[in-house]
PDB file of C-alpha atoms in Angstrom:
ATOM      1  CA  UNK A  16     -18.528  25.989 -92.161  1.00  0.00           C
ATOM      2  CA  UNK A  17     -22.337  25.801 -92.048  1.00  0.00           C
ATOM      3  CA  UNK A  18     -22.311  23.221 -94.844  1.00  0.00           C
ATOM      4  CA  UNK A  19     -19.862  21.139 -92.823  1.00  0.00           C
ATOM      5  CA  UNK A  20     -22.144  21.184 -89.727  1.00  0.00           C
ATOM      6  CA  UNK A  21     -25.146  20.301 -91.857  1.00  0.00           C
ATOM      7  CA  UNK A  22     -23.254  17.369 -93.416  1.00  0.00           C
ATOM      8  CA  UNK A  23     -22.192  16.087 -89.961  1.00  0.00           C
ATOM      9  CA  UNK A  24     -25.787  16.383 -88.736  1.00  0.00           C
ATOM     10  CA  UNK A  25     -27.089  14.353 -91.682  1.00  0.00           C
ATOM     11  CA  UNK A  26     -24.482  11.635 -91.067  1.00  0.00           C
ATOM     12  CA  UNK A  27     -25.425  11.450 -87.353  1.00  0.00           C
ATOM     13  CA  UNK A  28     -29.121  11.166 -88.193  1.00  0.00           C
ATOM     14  CA  UNK A  29     -28.434   8.445 -90.767  1.00  0.00           C
ATOM     15  CA  UNK A  30     -26.232   6.545 -88.306  1.00  0.00           C
ATOM     16  CA  UNK A  31     -28.841   6.887 -85.582  1.00  0.00           C
ATOM     17  CA  UNK A  32     -31.536   5.527 -87.881  1.00  0.00           C
ATOM     18  CA  UNK A  33     -29.358   2.564 -88.834  1.00  0.00           C
ATOM     19  CA  UNK A  34     -28.582   1.761 -85.193  1.00  0.00           C
ATOM     20  CA  UNK A  35     -32.282   2.022 -84.306  1.00  0.00           C
ATOM     21  CA  UNK A  36     -33.177  -0.477 -87.037  1.00  0.00           C
ATOM     22  CA  UNK A  37     -30.496  -2.814 -85.708  1.00  0.00           C
ATOM     23  CA  UNK A  38     -32.000  -2.642 -82.236  1.00  0.00           C
ATOM     24  CA  UNK A  39     -29.603  -0.205 -80.540  1.00  0.00           C
ATOM     25  CA  UNK A  40     -30.689   2.761 -78.431  1.00  0.00           C
ATOM     26  CA  UNK A  41     -28.291   5.720 -78.667  1.00  0.00           C
ATOM     27  CA  UNK A  42     -30.319   7.767 -76.150  1.00  0.00           C
ATOM     28  CA  UNK A  43     -29.098   6.875 -72.640  1.00  0.00           C
ATOM     29  CA  UNK A  44     -31.251   6.402 -69.519  1.00  0.00           C
ATOM     30  CA  UNK A  45     -34.480   5.695 -71.424  1.00  0.00           C
ATOM     31  CA  UNK A  46     -36.197   2.322 -71.208  1.00  0.00           C
ATOM     32  CA  UNK A  47     -39.504   1.454 -72.803  1.00  0.00           C
ATOM     33  CA  UNK A  48     -42.099  -0.559 -70.896  1.00  0.00           C
ATOM     34  CA  UNK A  49     -41.680  -4.275 -71.482  1.00  0.00           C
ATOM     35  CA  UNK A  50     -44.076  -5.793 -73.964  1.00  0.00           C
ATOM     36  CA  UNK A  51     -45.342  -9.271 -74.753  1.00  0.00           C
ATOM     37  CA  UNK A  52     -42.521  -9.706 -77.289  1.00  0.00           C
ATOM     38  CA  UNK A  53     -39.863  -9.234 -74.578  1.00  0.00           C
ATOM     39  CA  UNK A  54     -40.620 -12.661 -73.098  1.00  0.00           C
ATOM     40  CA  UNK A  55     -41.209 -16.239 -74.161  1.00  0.00           C
ATOM     41  CA  UNK A  56     -44.836 -16.656 -75.167  1.00  0.00           C
ATOM     42  CA  UNK A  57     -46.957 -19.636 -74.200  1.00  0.00           C
ATOM     43  CA  UNK A  58     -50.073 -20.880 -75.957  1.00  0.00           C
ATOM     44  CA  UNK A  59     -52.783 -21.534 -73.391  1.00  0.00           C
ATOM     45  CA  UNK A  60     -54.545 -24.874 -73.008  1.00  0.00           C
ATOM     46  CA  UNK A  61     -57.421 -26.476 -71.098  1.00  0.00           C
ATOM     47  CA  UNK A  62     -58.688 -30.044 -71.025  1.00  0.00           C
ATOM     48  CA  UNK A  63     -62.244 -28.692 -70.846  1.00  0.00           C
ATOM     49  CA  UNK A  64     -64.365 -27.625 -73.788  1.00  0.00           C
ATOM     50  CA  UNK A  65     -66.440 -24.443 -73.531  1.00  0.00           C
ATOM     51  CA  UNK A  66     -69.631 -26.521 -73.659  1.00  0.00           C
ATOM     52  CA  UNK A  67     -68.500 -28.627 -70.688  1.00  0.00           C
ATOM     53  CA  UNK A  68     -67.680 -25.474 -68.677  1.00  0.00           C
ATOM     54  CA  UNK A  69     -71.162 -24.095 -69.310  1.00  0.00           C
ATOM     55  CA  UNK A  70     -73.056 -27.336 -68.774  1.00  0.00           C
ATOM     56  CA  UNK A  71     -71.233 -28.513 -65.622  1.00  0.00           C
ATOM     57  CA  UNK A  72     -73.484 -28.288 -62.586  1.00  0.00           C
ATOM     58  CA  UNK A  73     -72.026 -26.646 -59.480  1.00  0.00           C
ATOM     59  CA  UNK A  74     -71.448 -28.480 -56.208  1.00  0.00           C
ATOM     60  CA  UNK A  75     -70.358 -26.534 -53.106  1.00  0.00           C
ATOM     61  CA  UNK A  76     -69.993 -28.766 -50.034  1.00  0.00           C
ATOM     62  CA  UNK A  77     -70.455 -27.207 -46.623  1.00  0.00           C
ATOM     63  CA  UNK A  78     -67.194 -27.070 -44.684  1.00  0.00           C
ATOM     64  CA  UNK A  79     -65.659 -25.126 -41.816  1.00  0.00           C
ATOM     65  CA  UNK A  80     -61.927 -24.447 -41.720  1.00  0.00           C
ATOM     66  CA  UNK A  81     -59.986 -24.300 -38.474  1.00  0.00           C
ATOM     67  CA  UNK A  82     -58.487 -20.925 -39.304  1.00  0.00           C
ATOM     68  CA  UNK A  83     -59.692 -18.168 -41.622  1.00  0.00           C
ATOM     69  CA  UNK A  84     -57.529 -17.394 -44.645  1.00  0.00           C
ATOM     70  CA  UNK A  85     -56.795 -13.779 -43.781  1.00  0.00           C
ATOM     71  CA  UNK A  86     -54.112 -11.847 -45.709  1.00  0.00           C
ATOM     72  CA  UNK A  87     -51.881 -12.034 -42.652  1.00  0.00           C
ATOM     73  CA  UNK A  88     -52.285 -15.814 -42.331  1.00  0.00           C
ATOM     74  CA  UNK A  89     -51.754 -16.397 -46.060  1.00  0.00           C
ATOM     75  CA  UNK A  90     -48.593 -14.273 -45.981  1.00  0.00           C
ATOM     76  CA  UNK A  91     -47.313 -16.472 -43.153  1.00  0.00           C
ATOM     77  CA  UNK A  92     -48.107 -19.686 -45.050  1.00  0.00           C
ATOM     78  CA  UNK A  93     -46.871 -18.781 -48.514  1.00  0.00           C
ATOM     79  CA  UNK A  94     -43.450 -19.089 -50.149  1.00  0.00           C
ATOM     80  CA  UNK A  95     -44.282 -16.565 -52.847  1.00  0.00           C
ATOM     81  CA  UNK A  96     -46.976 -13.997 -53.591  1.00  0.00           C
ATOM     82  CA  UNK A  97     -47.115 -13.010 -57.246  1.00  0.00           C
ATOM     83  CA  UNK A  98     -49.134 -11.969 -60.229  1.00  0.00           C
ATOM     84  CA  UNK A  99     -49.274 -15.025 -62.464  1.00  0.00           C
ATOM     85  CA  UNK A 100     -50.621 -15.942 -65.893  1.00  0.00           C
ATOM     86  CA  UNK A 101     -52.243 -19.348 -66.299  1.00  0.00           C
ATOM     87  CA  UNK A 102     -50.708 -21.312 -69.163  1.00  0.00           C
ATOM     88  CA  UNK A 103     -52.738 -24.478 -68.816  1.00  0.00           C
ATOM     89  CA  UNK A 104     -55.490 -26.274 -66.964  1.00  0.00           C
ATOM     90  CA  UNK A 105     -54.414 -29.871 -67.531  1.00  0.00           C
ATOM     91  CA  UNK A 106     -56.607 -32.137 -65.417  1.00  0.00           C
ATOM     92  CA  UNK A 107     -58.579 -32.639 -62.208  1.00  0.00           C
ATOM     93  CA  UNK A 108     -59.074 -35.537 -59.788  1.00  0.00           C
ATOM     94  CA  UNK A 109     -59.980 -36.343 -56.175  1.00  0.00           C
ATOM     95  CA  UNK A 110     -56.789 -38.098 -55.063  1.00  0.00           C
ATOM     96  CA  UNK A 111     -55.877 -35.359 -52.554  1.00  0.00           C
ATOM     97  CA  UNK A 112     -59.247 -33.823 -51.669  1.00  0.00           C
ATOM     98  CA  UNK A 113     -62.148 -36.280 -52.099  1.00  0.00           C
ATOM     99  CA  UNK A 114     -64.702 -33.548 -51.374  1.00  0.00           C
ATOM    100  CA  UNK A 115     -64.030 -31.132 -54.243  1.00  0.00           C
ATOM    101  CA  UNK A 116     -60.953 -32.533 -55.955  1.00  0.00           C
ATOM    102  CA  UNK A 117     -57.923 -30.637 -57.236  1.00  0.00           C
ATOM    103  CA  UNK A 118     -56.988 -29.004 -60.531  1.00  0.00           C
ATOM    104  CA  UNK A 119     -53.492 -29.305 -62.040  1.00  0.00           C
ATOM    105  CA  UNK A 120     -51.668 -27.230 -64.639  1.00  0.00           C
ATOM    106  CA  UNK A 121     -48.871 -24.769 -65.381  1.00  0.00           C
ATOM    107  CA  UNK A 122     -48.471 -21.038 -64.861  1.00  0.00           C
ATOM    108  CA  UNK A 123     -45.837 -18.395 -65.579  1.00  0.00           C
ATOM    109  CA  UNK A 124     -44.813 -15.833 -62.969  1.00  0.00           C
ATOM    110  CA  UNK A 125     -45.283 -12.154 -63.784  1.00  0.00           C
ATOM    111  CA  UNK A 126     -44.629  -9.696 -60.921  1.00  0.00           C
ATOM    112  CA  UNK A 127     -43.109 -11.184 -57.768  1.00  0.00           C
ATOM    113  CA  UNK A 128     -44.551  -9.284 -54.799  1.00  0.00           C
ATOM    114  CA  UNK A 129     -42.934 -11.403 -52.101  1.00  0.00           C
ATOM    115  CA  UNK A 130     -40.955 -14.626 -51.927  1.00  0.00           C
ATOM    116  CA  UNK A 131     -38.462 -16.846 -53.689  1.00  0.00           C
ATOM    117  CA  UNK A 132     -39.823 -17.355 -57.209  1.00  0.00           C
ATOM    118  CA  UNK A 133     -38.573 -15.176 -60.058  1.00  0.00           C
ATOM    119  CA  UNK A 134     -40.318 -13.415 -62.912  1.00  0.00           C
ATOM    120  CA  UNK A 135     -40.437 -15.782 -65.880  1.00  0.00           C
ATOM    121  CA  UNK A 136     -40.465 -18.970 -63.799  1.00  0.00           C
ATOM    122  CA  UNK A 137     -42.839 -21.593 -65.184  1.00  0.00           C
ATOM    123  CA  UNK A 138     -44.184 -23.877 -62.465  1.00  0.00           C
ATOM    124  CA  UNK A 139     -46.687 -26.678 -62.028  1.00  0.00           C
ATOM    125  CA  UNK A 140     -49.552 -25.795 -59.700  1.00  0.00           C
ATOM    126  CA  UNK A 141     -52.298 -27.579 -57.807  1.00  0.00           C
ATOM    127  CA  UNK A 142     -55.492 -25.766 -56.846  1.00  0.00           C
ATOM    128  CA  UNK A 143     -58.475 -26.792 -54.770  1.00  0.00           C
ATOM    129  CA  UNK A 144     -61.627 -27.679 -56.717  1.00  0.00           C
ATOM    130  CA  UNK A 145     -62.133 -28.786 -60.268  1.00  0.00           C
ATOM    131  CA  UNK A 146     -64.472 -29.693 -63.089  1.00  0.00           C
ATOM    132  CA  UNK A 147     -64.660 -33.429 -63.684  1.00  0.00           C
ATOM    133  CA  UNK A 148     -67.064 -36.218 -64.515  1.00  0.00           C
ATOM    134  CA  UNK A 149     -69.084 -37.878 -61.784  1.00  0.00           C
ATOM    135  CA  UNK A 150     -67.176 -41.056 -62.602  1.00  0.00           C
ATOM    136  CA  UNK A 151     -63.849 -39.354 -61.815  1.00  0.00           C
ATOM    137  CA  UNK A 152     -65.220 -37.809 -58.633  1.00  0.00           C
ATOM    138  CA  UNK A 153     -66.562 -41.161 -57.412  1.00  0.00           C
ATOM    139  CA  UNK A 154     -63.162 -42.895 -57.595  1.00  0.00           C
ATOM    140  CA  UNK A 155     -62.124 -41.762 -54.109  1.00  0.00           C
ATOM    141  CA  UNK A 156     -65.498 -41.742 -52.353  1.00  0.00           C
ATOM    142  CA  UNK A 157     -66.641 -44.137 -49.615  1.00  0.00           C
ATOM    143  CA  UNK A 158     -67.709 -47.459 -51.133  1.00  0.00           C
ATOM    144  CA  UNK A 159     -71.144 -47.745 -49.535  1.00  0.00           C
ATOM    145  CA  UNK A 160     -72.231 -44.220 -50.392  1.00  0.00           C
ATOM    146  CA  UNK A 161     -70.841 -44.540 -53.917  1.00  0.00           C
ATOM    147  CA  UNK A 162     -72.843 -47.697 -54.582  1.00  0.00           C
ATOM    148  CA  UNK A 163     -76.063 -46.042 -53.438  1.00  0.00           C
ATOM    149  CA  UNK A 164     -75.449 -43.054 -55.729  1.00  0.00           C
ATOM    150  CA  UNK A 165     -74.712 -45.383 -58.652  1.00  0.00           C
ATOM    151  CA  UNK A 166     -78.056 -47.111 -58.154  1.00  0.00           C
ATOM    152  CA  UNK A 167     -79.880 -43.773 -57.991  1.00  0.00           C
ATOM    153  CA  UNK A 168     -78.186 -42.560 -61.188  1.00  0.00           C
ATOM    154  CA  UNK A 169     -79.085 -45.750 -63.047  1.00  0.00           C
ATOM    155  CA  UNK A 170     -82.720 -45.310 -62.051  1.00  0.00           C
ATOM    156  CA  UNK A 171     -82.625 -41.696 -63.226  1.00  0.00           C
ATOM    157  CA  UNK A 172     -80.792 -42.579 -66.459  1.00  0.00           C
ATOM    158  CA  UNK A 173     -77.718 -40.476 -65.620  1.00  0.00           C
ATOM    159  CA  UNK A 174     -74.443 -41.474 -67.287  1.00  0.00           C
ATOM    160  CA  UNK A 175     -71.601 -40.762 -64.826  1.00  0.00           C
ATOM    161  CA  UNK A 176     -69.009 -40.853 -67.620  1.00  0.00           C
ATOM    162  CA  UNK A 177     -70.640 -37.928 -69.437  1.00  0.00           C
ATOM    163  CA  UNK A 178     -72.011 -35.847 -66.568  1.00  0.00           C
ATOM    164  CA  UNK A 179     -69.680 -33.025 -65.456  1.00  0.00           C
ATOM    165  CA  UNK A 180     -69.756 -31.246 -62.109  1.00  0.00           C
ATOM    166  CA  UNK A 181     -67.881 -28.118 -60.996  1.00  0.00           C
ATOM    167  CA  UNK A 182     -66.736 -28.868 -57.444  1.00  0.00           C
ATOM    168  CA  UNK A 183     -65.373 -26.065 -55.271  1.00  0.00           C
ATOM    169  CA  UNK A 184     -65.601 -24.504 -51.822  1.00  0.00           C
ATOM    170  CA  UNK A 185     -67.640 -21.358 -51.266  1.00  0.00           C
ATOM    171  CA  UNK A 186     -66.248 -18.177 -52.909  1.00  0.00           C
ATOM    172  CA  UNK A 187     -63.345 -20.099 -54.434  1.00  0.00           C
ATOM    173  CA  UNK A 188     -63.342 -19.502 -58.213  1.00  0.00           C
ATOM    174  CA  UNK A 189     -62.495 -21.985 -60.935  1.00  0.00           C
ATOM    175  CA  UNK A 190     -59.078 -21.431 -62.502  1.00  0.00           C
ATOM    176  CA  UNK A 191     -59.048 -20.393 -66.170  1.00  0.00           C
ATOM    177  CA  UNK A 192     -56.269 -20.559 -68.727  1.00  0.00           C
ATOM    178  CA  UNK A 193     -55.193 -17.236 -70.218  1.00  0.00           C
ATOM    179  CA  UNK A 194     -56.166 -15.165 -67.165  1.00  0.00           C
ATOM    180  CA  UNK A 195     -53.967 -13.232 -64.724  1.00  0.00           C
ATOM    181  CA  UNK A 196     -54.339 -13.678 -60.969  1.00  0.00           C
ATOM    182  CA  UNK A 197     -52.936 -12.456 -57.694  1.00  0.00           C
ATOM    183  CA  UNK A 198     -51.756 -15.749 -56.246  1.00  0.00           C
ATOM    184  CA  UNK A 199     -50.429 -17.043 -52.902  1.00  0.00           C
ATOM    185  CA  UNK A 200     -48.162 -20.051 -53.492  1.00  0.00           C
ATOM    186  CA  UNK A 201     -46.410 -22.655 -51.365  1.00  0.00           C
ATOM    187  CA  UNK A 202     -44.152 -25.414 -52.672  1.00  0.00           C
ATOM    188  CA  UNK A 203     -45.099 -28.961 -51.661  1.00  0.00           C
ATOM    189  CA  UNK A 204     -42.201 -31.426 -51.620  1.00  0.00           C
ATOM    190  CA  UNK A 205     -44.616 -34.369 -51.466  1.00  0.00           C
ATOM    191  CA  UNK A 206     -46.455 -33.264 -54.594  1.00  0.00           C
ATOM    192  CA  UNK A 207     -43.480 -31.599 -56.312  1.00  0.00           C
ATOM    193  CA  UNK A 208     -45.841 -28.759 -57.218  1.00  0.00           C
ATOM    194  CA  UNK A 209     -46.822 -25.341 -55.931  1.00  0.00           C
ATOM    195  CA  UNK A 210     -50.092 -25.228 -54.024  1.00  0.00           C
ATOM    196  CA  UNK A 211     -52.371 -22.241 -54.567  1.00  0.00           C
ATOM    197  CA  UNK A 212     -53.315 -21.212 -51.029  1.00  0.00           C
ATOM    198  CA  UNK A 213     -56.175 -19.402 -49.388  1.00  0.00           C
ATOM    199  CA  UNK A 214     -59.039 -20.567 -51.586  1.00  0.00           C
ATOM    200  CA  UNK A 215     -60.964 -17.476 -52.765  1.00  0.00           C
ATOM    201  CA  UNK A 216     -58.864 -15.106 -50.664  1.00  0.00           C
ATOM    202  CA  UNK A 217     -55.511 -16.255 -52.001  1.00  0.00           C
ATOM    203  CA  UNK A 218     -56.522 -16.484 -55.642  1.00  0.00           C
ATOM    204  CA  UNK A 219     -57.942 -13.283 -57.113  1.00  0.00           C
ATOM    205  CA  UNK A 220     -58.435 -12.414 -60.763  1.00  0.00           C
ATOM    206  CA  UNK A 221     -57.126  -9.147 -62.234  1.00  0.00           C
ATOM    207  CA  UNK A 222     -59.312  -7.031 -64.504  1.00  0.00           C
ATOM    208  CA  UNK A 223     -57.356  -8.111 -67.583  1.00  0.00           C
ATOM    209  CA  UNK A 224     -59.020  -9.760 -70.596  1.00  0.00           C
ATOM    210  CA  UNK A 225     -58.413 -13.455 -71.090  1.00  0.00           C
ATOM    211  CA  UNK A 226     -55.692 -14.198 -73.678  1.00  0.00           C
ATOM    212  CA  UNK A 227     -54.912 -17.214 -75.861  1.00  0.00           C
ATOM    213  CA  UNK A 228     -51.171 -16.501 -75.485  1.00  0.00           C
ATOM    214  CA  UNK A 229     -49.492 -15.429 -72.230  1.00  0.00           C
ATOM    215  CA  UNK A 230     -46.010 -14.424 -71.110  1.00  0.00           C
ATOM    216  CA  UNK A 231     -44.085 -13.153 -68.065  1.00  0.00           C
ATOM    217  CA  UNK A 232     -44.656  -9.475 -68.883  1.00  0.00           C
ATOM    218  CA  UNK A 233     -44.745  -7.009 -65.996  1.00  0.00           C
ATOM    219  CA  UNK A 234     -48.064  -5.510 -64.938  1.00  0.00           C
ATOM    220  CA  UNK A 235     -48.253  -2.104 -63.262  1.00  0.00           C
ATOM    221  CA  UNK A 236     -49.568  -2.567 -59.726  1.00  0.00           C
ATOM    222  CA  UNK A 237     -51.219   0.851 -59.818  1.00  0.00           C
ATOM    223  CA  UNK A 238     -53.104   0.261 -63.078  1.00  0.00           C
ATOM    224  CA  UNK A 239     -55.132  -2.844 -62.229  1.00  0.00           C
ATOM    225  CA  UNK A 240     -57.741  -4.145 -59.821  1.00  0.00           C
ATOM    226  CA  UNK A 241     -58.385  -7.542 -58.227  1.00  0.00           C
ATOM    227  CA  UNK A 242     -61.706  -9.296 -57.911  1.00  0.00           C
ATOM    228  CA  UNK A 243     -63.277  -9.746 -54.503  1.00  0.00           C
ATOM    229  CA  UNK A 244     -64.617 -13.301 -54.835  1.00  0.00           C
ATOM    230  CA  UNK A 245     -67.178 -12.748 -52.093  1.00  0.00           C
ATOM    231  CA  UNK A 246     -68.750  -9.484 -53.294  1.00  0.00           C
ATOM    232  CA  UNK A 247     -68.048  -9.834 -57.023  1.00  0.00           C
ATOM    233  CA  UNK A 248     -66.593  -6.298 -57.077  1.00  0.00           C
ATOM    234  CA  UNK A 249     -63.130  -5.214 -58.233  1.00  0.00           C
ATOM    235  CA  UNK A 250     -60.830  -3.531 -55.707  1.00  0.00           C
ATOM    236  CA  UNK A 251     -57.546  -1.625 -55.943  1.00  0.00           C
ATOM    237  CA  UNK A 252     -54.582  -3.971 -56.402  1.00  0.00           C
ATOM    238  CA  UNK A 253     -52.190  -1.258 -55.256  1.00  0.00           C
ATOM    239  CA  UNK A 254     -54.091  -0.674 -52.009  1.00  0.00           C
ATOM    240  CA  UNK A 255     -54.111  -4.396 -51.286  1.00  0.00           C
ATOM    241  CA  UNK A 256     -50.384  -4.782 -51.949  1.00  0.00           C
ATOM    242  CA  UNK A 257     -49.437  -1.781 -49.812  1.00  0.00           C
ATOM    243  CA  UNK A 258     -51.706  -2.821 -46.962  1.00  0.00           C
ATOM    244  CA  UNK A 259     -51.148  -6.576 -46.802  1.00  0.00           C
ATOM    245  CA  UNK A 260     -47.920  -7.457 -48.582  1.00  0.00           C
ATOM    246  CA  UNK A 261     -45.915  -4.427 -47.537  1.00  0.00           C
ATOM    247  CA  UNK A 262     -43.870  -3.976 -50.688  1.00  0.00           C
ATOM    248  CA  UNK A 263     -42.825  -0.998 -52.779  1.00  0.00           C
ATOM    249  CA  UNK A 264     -43.317  -2.830 -56.073  1.00  0.00           C
ATOM    250  CA  UNK A 265     -44.936  -0.511 -58.633  1.00  0.00           C
TER     251      UNK A 265
END
């Protein structure tokens, strides 16, 4: 009888091993944390070289907004609040905002904290500010002022086609491919893209290393922090979510 039980046990173990290799889980009610391989992976891309990013001078125009971008106001404005991974930074121009321009690209949605988008959605975004040549920035400036600047650059020997400037409003960071952000989003029918709202308050980097490949993997809200763009310090993501977004997402 003992030999029979031993033989049955060996068969069960062998069968279990075979099923495991084939991708089946014979232990019920257990689920491993999702990994990068559980989702489609996207190679990241940027139109900017590392040398251009480092050499671009910074321009921060002075501006006052009618209403402060508080968490409460951004929640009211947004369609979706989510953790997102930036797939690409494709281009920048001044067609919409002549002062600092706009950056365009694609992102993939990770955790949805509030709103209509779903995890795994890949969307086109537009964000305030951008790195571009002086020539590109000048395209939508007032004619008279542009001509005066062109004369001054010629006298100084500055080539507008090769001189890059990082335009953005105060405390609003540049967007980087391969990074993960807490992001307030609103769909624009006119642009057929999602706008990133709230400037520095609605776009906050998580303390996650930059990656060359990203996916829609889930991030634990309790394990990460978000950057305060004003102080430069990282703060609890979980505390922020519980206080301002009022969700039980973990």
